[in-house]
Tab-separated table of C-alpha atoms in Angstrom:
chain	number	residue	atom	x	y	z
A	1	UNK	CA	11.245	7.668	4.107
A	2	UNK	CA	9.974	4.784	2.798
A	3	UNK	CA	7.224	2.588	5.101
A	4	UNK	CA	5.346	-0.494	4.596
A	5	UNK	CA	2.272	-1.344	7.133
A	6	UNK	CA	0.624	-5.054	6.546
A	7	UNK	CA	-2.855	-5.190	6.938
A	8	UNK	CA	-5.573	-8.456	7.240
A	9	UNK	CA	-7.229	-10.168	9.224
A	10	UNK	CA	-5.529	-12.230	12.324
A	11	UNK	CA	-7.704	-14.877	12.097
A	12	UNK	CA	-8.004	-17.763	9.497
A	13	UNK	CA	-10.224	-20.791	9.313
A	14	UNK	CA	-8.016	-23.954	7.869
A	15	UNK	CA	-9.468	-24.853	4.117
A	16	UNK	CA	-9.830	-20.892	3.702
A	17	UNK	CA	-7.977	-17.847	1.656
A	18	UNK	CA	-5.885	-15.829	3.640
A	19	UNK	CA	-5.811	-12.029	1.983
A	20	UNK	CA	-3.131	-9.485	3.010
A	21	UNK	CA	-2.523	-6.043	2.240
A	22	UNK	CA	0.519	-3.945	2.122
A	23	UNK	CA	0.050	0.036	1.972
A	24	UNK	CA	3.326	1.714	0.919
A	25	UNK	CA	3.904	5.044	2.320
A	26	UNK	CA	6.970	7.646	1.099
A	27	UNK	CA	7.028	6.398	-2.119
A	28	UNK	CA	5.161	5.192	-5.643
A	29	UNK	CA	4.882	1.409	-6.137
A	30	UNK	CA	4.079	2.711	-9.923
A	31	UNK	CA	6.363	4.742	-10.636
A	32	UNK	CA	9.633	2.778	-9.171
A	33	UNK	CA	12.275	1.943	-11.105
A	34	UNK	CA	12.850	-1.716	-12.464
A	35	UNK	CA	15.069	-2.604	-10.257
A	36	UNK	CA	12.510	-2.433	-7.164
A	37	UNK	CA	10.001	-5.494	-6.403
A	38	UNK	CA	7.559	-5.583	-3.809
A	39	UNK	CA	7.794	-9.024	-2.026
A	40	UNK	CA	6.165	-10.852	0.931
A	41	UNK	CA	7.836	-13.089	3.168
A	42	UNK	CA	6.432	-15.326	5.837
A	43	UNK	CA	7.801	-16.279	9.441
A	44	UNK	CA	5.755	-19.122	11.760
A	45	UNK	CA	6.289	-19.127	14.907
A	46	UNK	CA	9.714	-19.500	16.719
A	47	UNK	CA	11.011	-20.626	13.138
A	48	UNK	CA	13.245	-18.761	10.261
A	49	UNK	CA	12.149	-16.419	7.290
A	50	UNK	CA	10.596	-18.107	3.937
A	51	UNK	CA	10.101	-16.005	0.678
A	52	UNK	CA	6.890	-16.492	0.002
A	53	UNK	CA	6.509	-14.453	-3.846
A	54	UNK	CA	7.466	-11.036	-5.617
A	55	UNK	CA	5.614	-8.768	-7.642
A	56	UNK	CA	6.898	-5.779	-9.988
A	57	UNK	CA	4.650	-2.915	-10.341
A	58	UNK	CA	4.399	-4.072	-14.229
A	59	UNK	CA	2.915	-7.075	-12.863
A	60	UNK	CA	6.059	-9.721	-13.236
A	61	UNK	CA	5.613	-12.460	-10.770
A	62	UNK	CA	7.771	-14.540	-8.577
A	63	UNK	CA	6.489	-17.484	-6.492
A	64	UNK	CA	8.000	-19.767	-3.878
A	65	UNK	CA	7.438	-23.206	-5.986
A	66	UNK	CA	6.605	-24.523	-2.851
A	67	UNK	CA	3.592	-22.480	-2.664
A	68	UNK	CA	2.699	-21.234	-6.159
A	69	UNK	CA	-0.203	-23.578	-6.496
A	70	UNK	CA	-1.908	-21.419	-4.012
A	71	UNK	CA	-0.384	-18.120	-4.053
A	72	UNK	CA	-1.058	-14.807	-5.686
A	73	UNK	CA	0.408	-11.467	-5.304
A	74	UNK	CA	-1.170	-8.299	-7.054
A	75	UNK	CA	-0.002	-4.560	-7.287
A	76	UNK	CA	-3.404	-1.780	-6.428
A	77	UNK	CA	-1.761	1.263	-7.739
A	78	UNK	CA	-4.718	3.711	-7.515
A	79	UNK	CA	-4.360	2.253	-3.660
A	80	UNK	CA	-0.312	2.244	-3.791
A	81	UNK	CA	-0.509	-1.248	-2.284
A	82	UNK	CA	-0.002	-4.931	-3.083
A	83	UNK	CA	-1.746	-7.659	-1.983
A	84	UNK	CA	-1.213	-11.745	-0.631
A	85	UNK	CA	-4.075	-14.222	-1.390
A	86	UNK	CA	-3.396	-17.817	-0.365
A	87	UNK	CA	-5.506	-20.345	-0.657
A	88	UNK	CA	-7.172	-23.503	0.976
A	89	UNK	CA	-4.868	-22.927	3.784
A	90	UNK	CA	-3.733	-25.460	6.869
A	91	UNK	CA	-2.554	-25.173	10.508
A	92	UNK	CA	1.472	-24.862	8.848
A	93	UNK	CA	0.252	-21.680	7.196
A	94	UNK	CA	0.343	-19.589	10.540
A	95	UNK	CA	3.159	-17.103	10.649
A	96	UNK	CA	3.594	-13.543	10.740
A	97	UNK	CA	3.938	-12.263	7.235
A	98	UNK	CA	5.924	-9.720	6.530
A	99	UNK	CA	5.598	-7.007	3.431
A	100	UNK	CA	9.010	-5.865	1.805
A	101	UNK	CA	10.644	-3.922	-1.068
A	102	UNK	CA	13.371	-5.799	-2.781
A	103	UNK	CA	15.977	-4.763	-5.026
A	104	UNK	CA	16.437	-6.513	-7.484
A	105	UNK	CA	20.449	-6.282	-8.012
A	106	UNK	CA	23.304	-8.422	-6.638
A	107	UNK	CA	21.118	-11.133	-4.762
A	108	UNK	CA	18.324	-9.684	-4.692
A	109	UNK	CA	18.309	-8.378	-1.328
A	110	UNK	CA	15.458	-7.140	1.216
A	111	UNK	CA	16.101	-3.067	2.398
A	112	UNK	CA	12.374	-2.081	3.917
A	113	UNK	CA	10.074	-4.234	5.964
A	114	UNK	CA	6.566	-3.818	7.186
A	115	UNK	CA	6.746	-4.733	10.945
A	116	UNK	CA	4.801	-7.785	10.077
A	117	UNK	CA	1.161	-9.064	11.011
A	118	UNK	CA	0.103	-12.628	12.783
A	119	UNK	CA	-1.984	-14.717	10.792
A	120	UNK	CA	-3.291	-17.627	12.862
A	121	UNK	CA	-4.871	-20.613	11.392
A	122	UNK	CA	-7.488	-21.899	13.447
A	123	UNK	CA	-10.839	-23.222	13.491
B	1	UNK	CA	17.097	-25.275	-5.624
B	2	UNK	CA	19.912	-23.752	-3.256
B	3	UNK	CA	20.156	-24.273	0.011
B	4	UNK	CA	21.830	-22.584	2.966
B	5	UNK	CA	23.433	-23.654	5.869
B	6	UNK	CA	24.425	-21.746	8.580
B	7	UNK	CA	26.874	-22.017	11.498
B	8	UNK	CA	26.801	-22.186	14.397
B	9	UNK	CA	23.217	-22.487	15.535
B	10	UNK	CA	24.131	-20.170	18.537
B	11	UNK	CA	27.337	-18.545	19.083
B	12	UNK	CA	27.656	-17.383	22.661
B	13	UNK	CA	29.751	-14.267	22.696
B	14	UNK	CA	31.011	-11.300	25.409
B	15	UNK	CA	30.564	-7.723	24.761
B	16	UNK	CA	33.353	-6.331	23.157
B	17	UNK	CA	34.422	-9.909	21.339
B	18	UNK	CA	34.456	-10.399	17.073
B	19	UNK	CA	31.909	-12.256	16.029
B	20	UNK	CA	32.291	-14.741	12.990
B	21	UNK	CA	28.737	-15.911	11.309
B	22	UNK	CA	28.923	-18.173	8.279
B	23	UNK	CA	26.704	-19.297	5.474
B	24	UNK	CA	26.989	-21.995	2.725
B	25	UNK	CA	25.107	-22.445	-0.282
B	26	UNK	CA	24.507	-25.946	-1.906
B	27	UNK	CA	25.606	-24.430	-5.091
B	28	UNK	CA	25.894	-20.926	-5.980
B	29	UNK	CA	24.123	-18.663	-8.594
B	30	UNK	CA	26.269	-15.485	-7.143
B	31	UNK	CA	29.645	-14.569	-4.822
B	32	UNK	CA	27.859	-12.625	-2.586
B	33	UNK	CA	25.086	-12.906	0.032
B	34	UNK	CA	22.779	-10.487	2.250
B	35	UNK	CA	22.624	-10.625	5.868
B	36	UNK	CA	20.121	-9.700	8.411
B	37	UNK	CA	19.484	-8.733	11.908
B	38	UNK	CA	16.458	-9.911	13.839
B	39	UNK	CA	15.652	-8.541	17.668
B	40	UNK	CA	12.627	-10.399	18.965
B	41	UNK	CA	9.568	-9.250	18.076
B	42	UNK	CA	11.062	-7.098	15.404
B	43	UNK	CA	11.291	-7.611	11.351
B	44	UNK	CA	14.409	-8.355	10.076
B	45	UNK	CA	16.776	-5.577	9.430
B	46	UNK	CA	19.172	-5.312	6.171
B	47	UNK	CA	22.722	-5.384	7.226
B	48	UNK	CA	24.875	-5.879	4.249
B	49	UNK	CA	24.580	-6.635	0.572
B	50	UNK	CA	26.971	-7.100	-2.656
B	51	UNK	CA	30.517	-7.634	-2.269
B	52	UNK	CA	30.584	-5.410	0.793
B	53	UNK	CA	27.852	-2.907	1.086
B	54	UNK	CA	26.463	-1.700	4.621
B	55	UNK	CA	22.993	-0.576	4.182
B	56	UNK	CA	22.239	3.157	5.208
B	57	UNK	CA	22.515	3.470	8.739
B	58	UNK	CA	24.307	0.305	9.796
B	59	UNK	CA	27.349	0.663	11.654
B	60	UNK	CA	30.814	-0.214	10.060
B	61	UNK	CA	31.656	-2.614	12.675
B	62	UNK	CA	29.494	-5.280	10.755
B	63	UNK	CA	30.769	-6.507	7.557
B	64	UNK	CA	30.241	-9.113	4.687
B	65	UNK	CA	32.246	-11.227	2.865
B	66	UNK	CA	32.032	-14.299	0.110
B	67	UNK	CA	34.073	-16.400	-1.610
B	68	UNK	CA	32.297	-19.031	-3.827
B	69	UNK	CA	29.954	-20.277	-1.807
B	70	UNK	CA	30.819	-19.720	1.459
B	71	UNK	CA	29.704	-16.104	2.489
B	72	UNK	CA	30.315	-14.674	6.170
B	73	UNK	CA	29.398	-11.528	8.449
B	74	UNK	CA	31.654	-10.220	11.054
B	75	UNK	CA	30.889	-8.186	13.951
B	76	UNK	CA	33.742	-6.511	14.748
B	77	UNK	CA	33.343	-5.943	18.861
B	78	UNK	CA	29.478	-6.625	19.866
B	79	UNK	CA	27.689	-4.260	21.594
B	80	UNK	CA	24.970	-5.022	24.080
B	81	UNK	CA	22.406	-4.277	21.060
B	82	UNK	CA	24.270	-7.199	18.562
B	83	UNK	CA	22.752	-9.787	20.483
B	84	UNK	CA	20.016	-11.047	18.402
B	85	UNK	CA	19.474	-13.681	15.378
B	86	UNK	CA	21.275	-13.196	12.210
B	87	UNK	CA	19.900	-14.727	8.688
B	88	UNK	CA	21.872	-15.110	5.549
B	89	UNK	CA	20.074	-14.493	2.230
B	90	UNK	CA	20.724	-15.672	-1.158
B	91	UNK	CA	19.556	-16.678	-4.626
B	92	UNK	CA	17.113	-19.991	-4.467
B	93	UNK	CA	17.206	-20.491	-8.259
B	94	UNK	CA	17.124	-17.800	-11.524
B	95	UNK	CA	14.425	-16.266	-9.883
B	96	UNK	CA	13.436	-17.678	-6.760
B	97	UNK	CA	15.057	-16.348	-3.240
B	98	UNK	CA	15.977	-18.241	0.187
B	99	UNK	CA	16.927	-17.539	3.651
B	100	UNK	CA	19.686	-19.578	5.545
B	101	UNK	CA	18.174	-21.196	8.851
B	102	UNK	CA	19.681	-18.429	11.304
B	103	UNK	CA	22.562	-17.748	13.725
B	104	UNK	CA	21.461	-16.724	17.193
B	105	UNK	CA	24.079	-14.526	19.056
B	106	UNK	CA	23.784	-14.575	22.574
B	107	UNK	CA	25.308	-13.559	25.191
């Protein structure tokens, strides 16, 4: 069974680079098919879900445009992970972020979700 | 890029009653929409996909629909466990994706 576990620190100073990790578990990020993406998504507090980029394991990305000037998303595959870094980040950058495989068929849907990590910015 | 709308905010339902959820897209790239289920302090949870595809596990008494750009889940007779906030996912442009601001059922 496939299982996604987020990993960073909780803790960001504003102006600084937030770096996540996702370790995939019960399957290869490699070796999946081209119809599988590895995305993260972002929720702040008390507020809905935003797409924040996707990544295929050939190294194909997807950005929000809303964020793209600071985003990047990168596949380990020695590590069978894939990684968040966004930069110069503010106060509306705190949200739990949440690691996901998408499918990339009909809409492009979301079927397995890290349980998500809190990333406060904060001086 | 698309946007969607969904209604109502809240929908305040008993145990046992259908539950109608809908979503609109500004414009449409696709006839069909995903739909999730969030339980507080939980990730979301795929419900349905594609014309009308459950994913593995979820029960048959949710179900979703589309036509153009309208797209809707029902929840045929909530159960105690239903109650919880429901998100609509679509297409944001060719290659971009976006999530509808939420329904919260409640009871």
């Amino acid at each position: 069974q496939l299982q996604l576990r987020e990993s960073g620190p909780g803790l960001v100073k504003p102006s600084e680079t937030l770096s996540l990790a996702c370790s995939v578990s019960g399957g290869s990020i490699s070796s999946s098919p081209t119809t599988y993406y590895w995305a993260w998504i972002r929720q702040p507090p008390g507020k809905g879900l935003e797409w924040i980029g996707s990544i295929h394991s050939g190294g194909n990305t997807y950005y929000s445009s809303s964020l793209r000037s600071r985003v990047a998303i990168s596949v380990d595959s020695s590590k069978n992970q894939f990684t968040l870094t966004l930069t110069s980040v503010t106060a509306a950058d705190t949200a739990t972020y949440y690691c996901a495989r998408q499918t990339w068929t009909s809409v492009g849907f979301f079927d397995s979700w890290g349980q998500g990590t809190l990333v406060n910015v904060s001086s | 890029e698309i946007v969607l709308t969904q209604s109502p905010g809240t929908l305040s339902l008993s145990p046992g009653e259908r539950a109608t959820l809908s979503c609109r897209a500004s414009q449409t790239l696709s006839s069909n929409a995903a739909w999730y289920q969030q339980k507080p302090g939980q990730a979301p949870r795929l419900l349905t996909y594609g014309t009308s595809s459950r994913a593995p596990g979820v029960p048959d008494r949710f179900s979703g629909s589309g036509s153009g750009a309208d797209f809707t889940l029902t929840i045929a007779g909530l159960e105690p466990e239903d109650f919880a906030v429901y998100y609509c996912q679509h297409l944001g442009s060719a290659v971009t994706w976006t999530f509808g601001p939420g329904t919260k059922v409640e009871i």
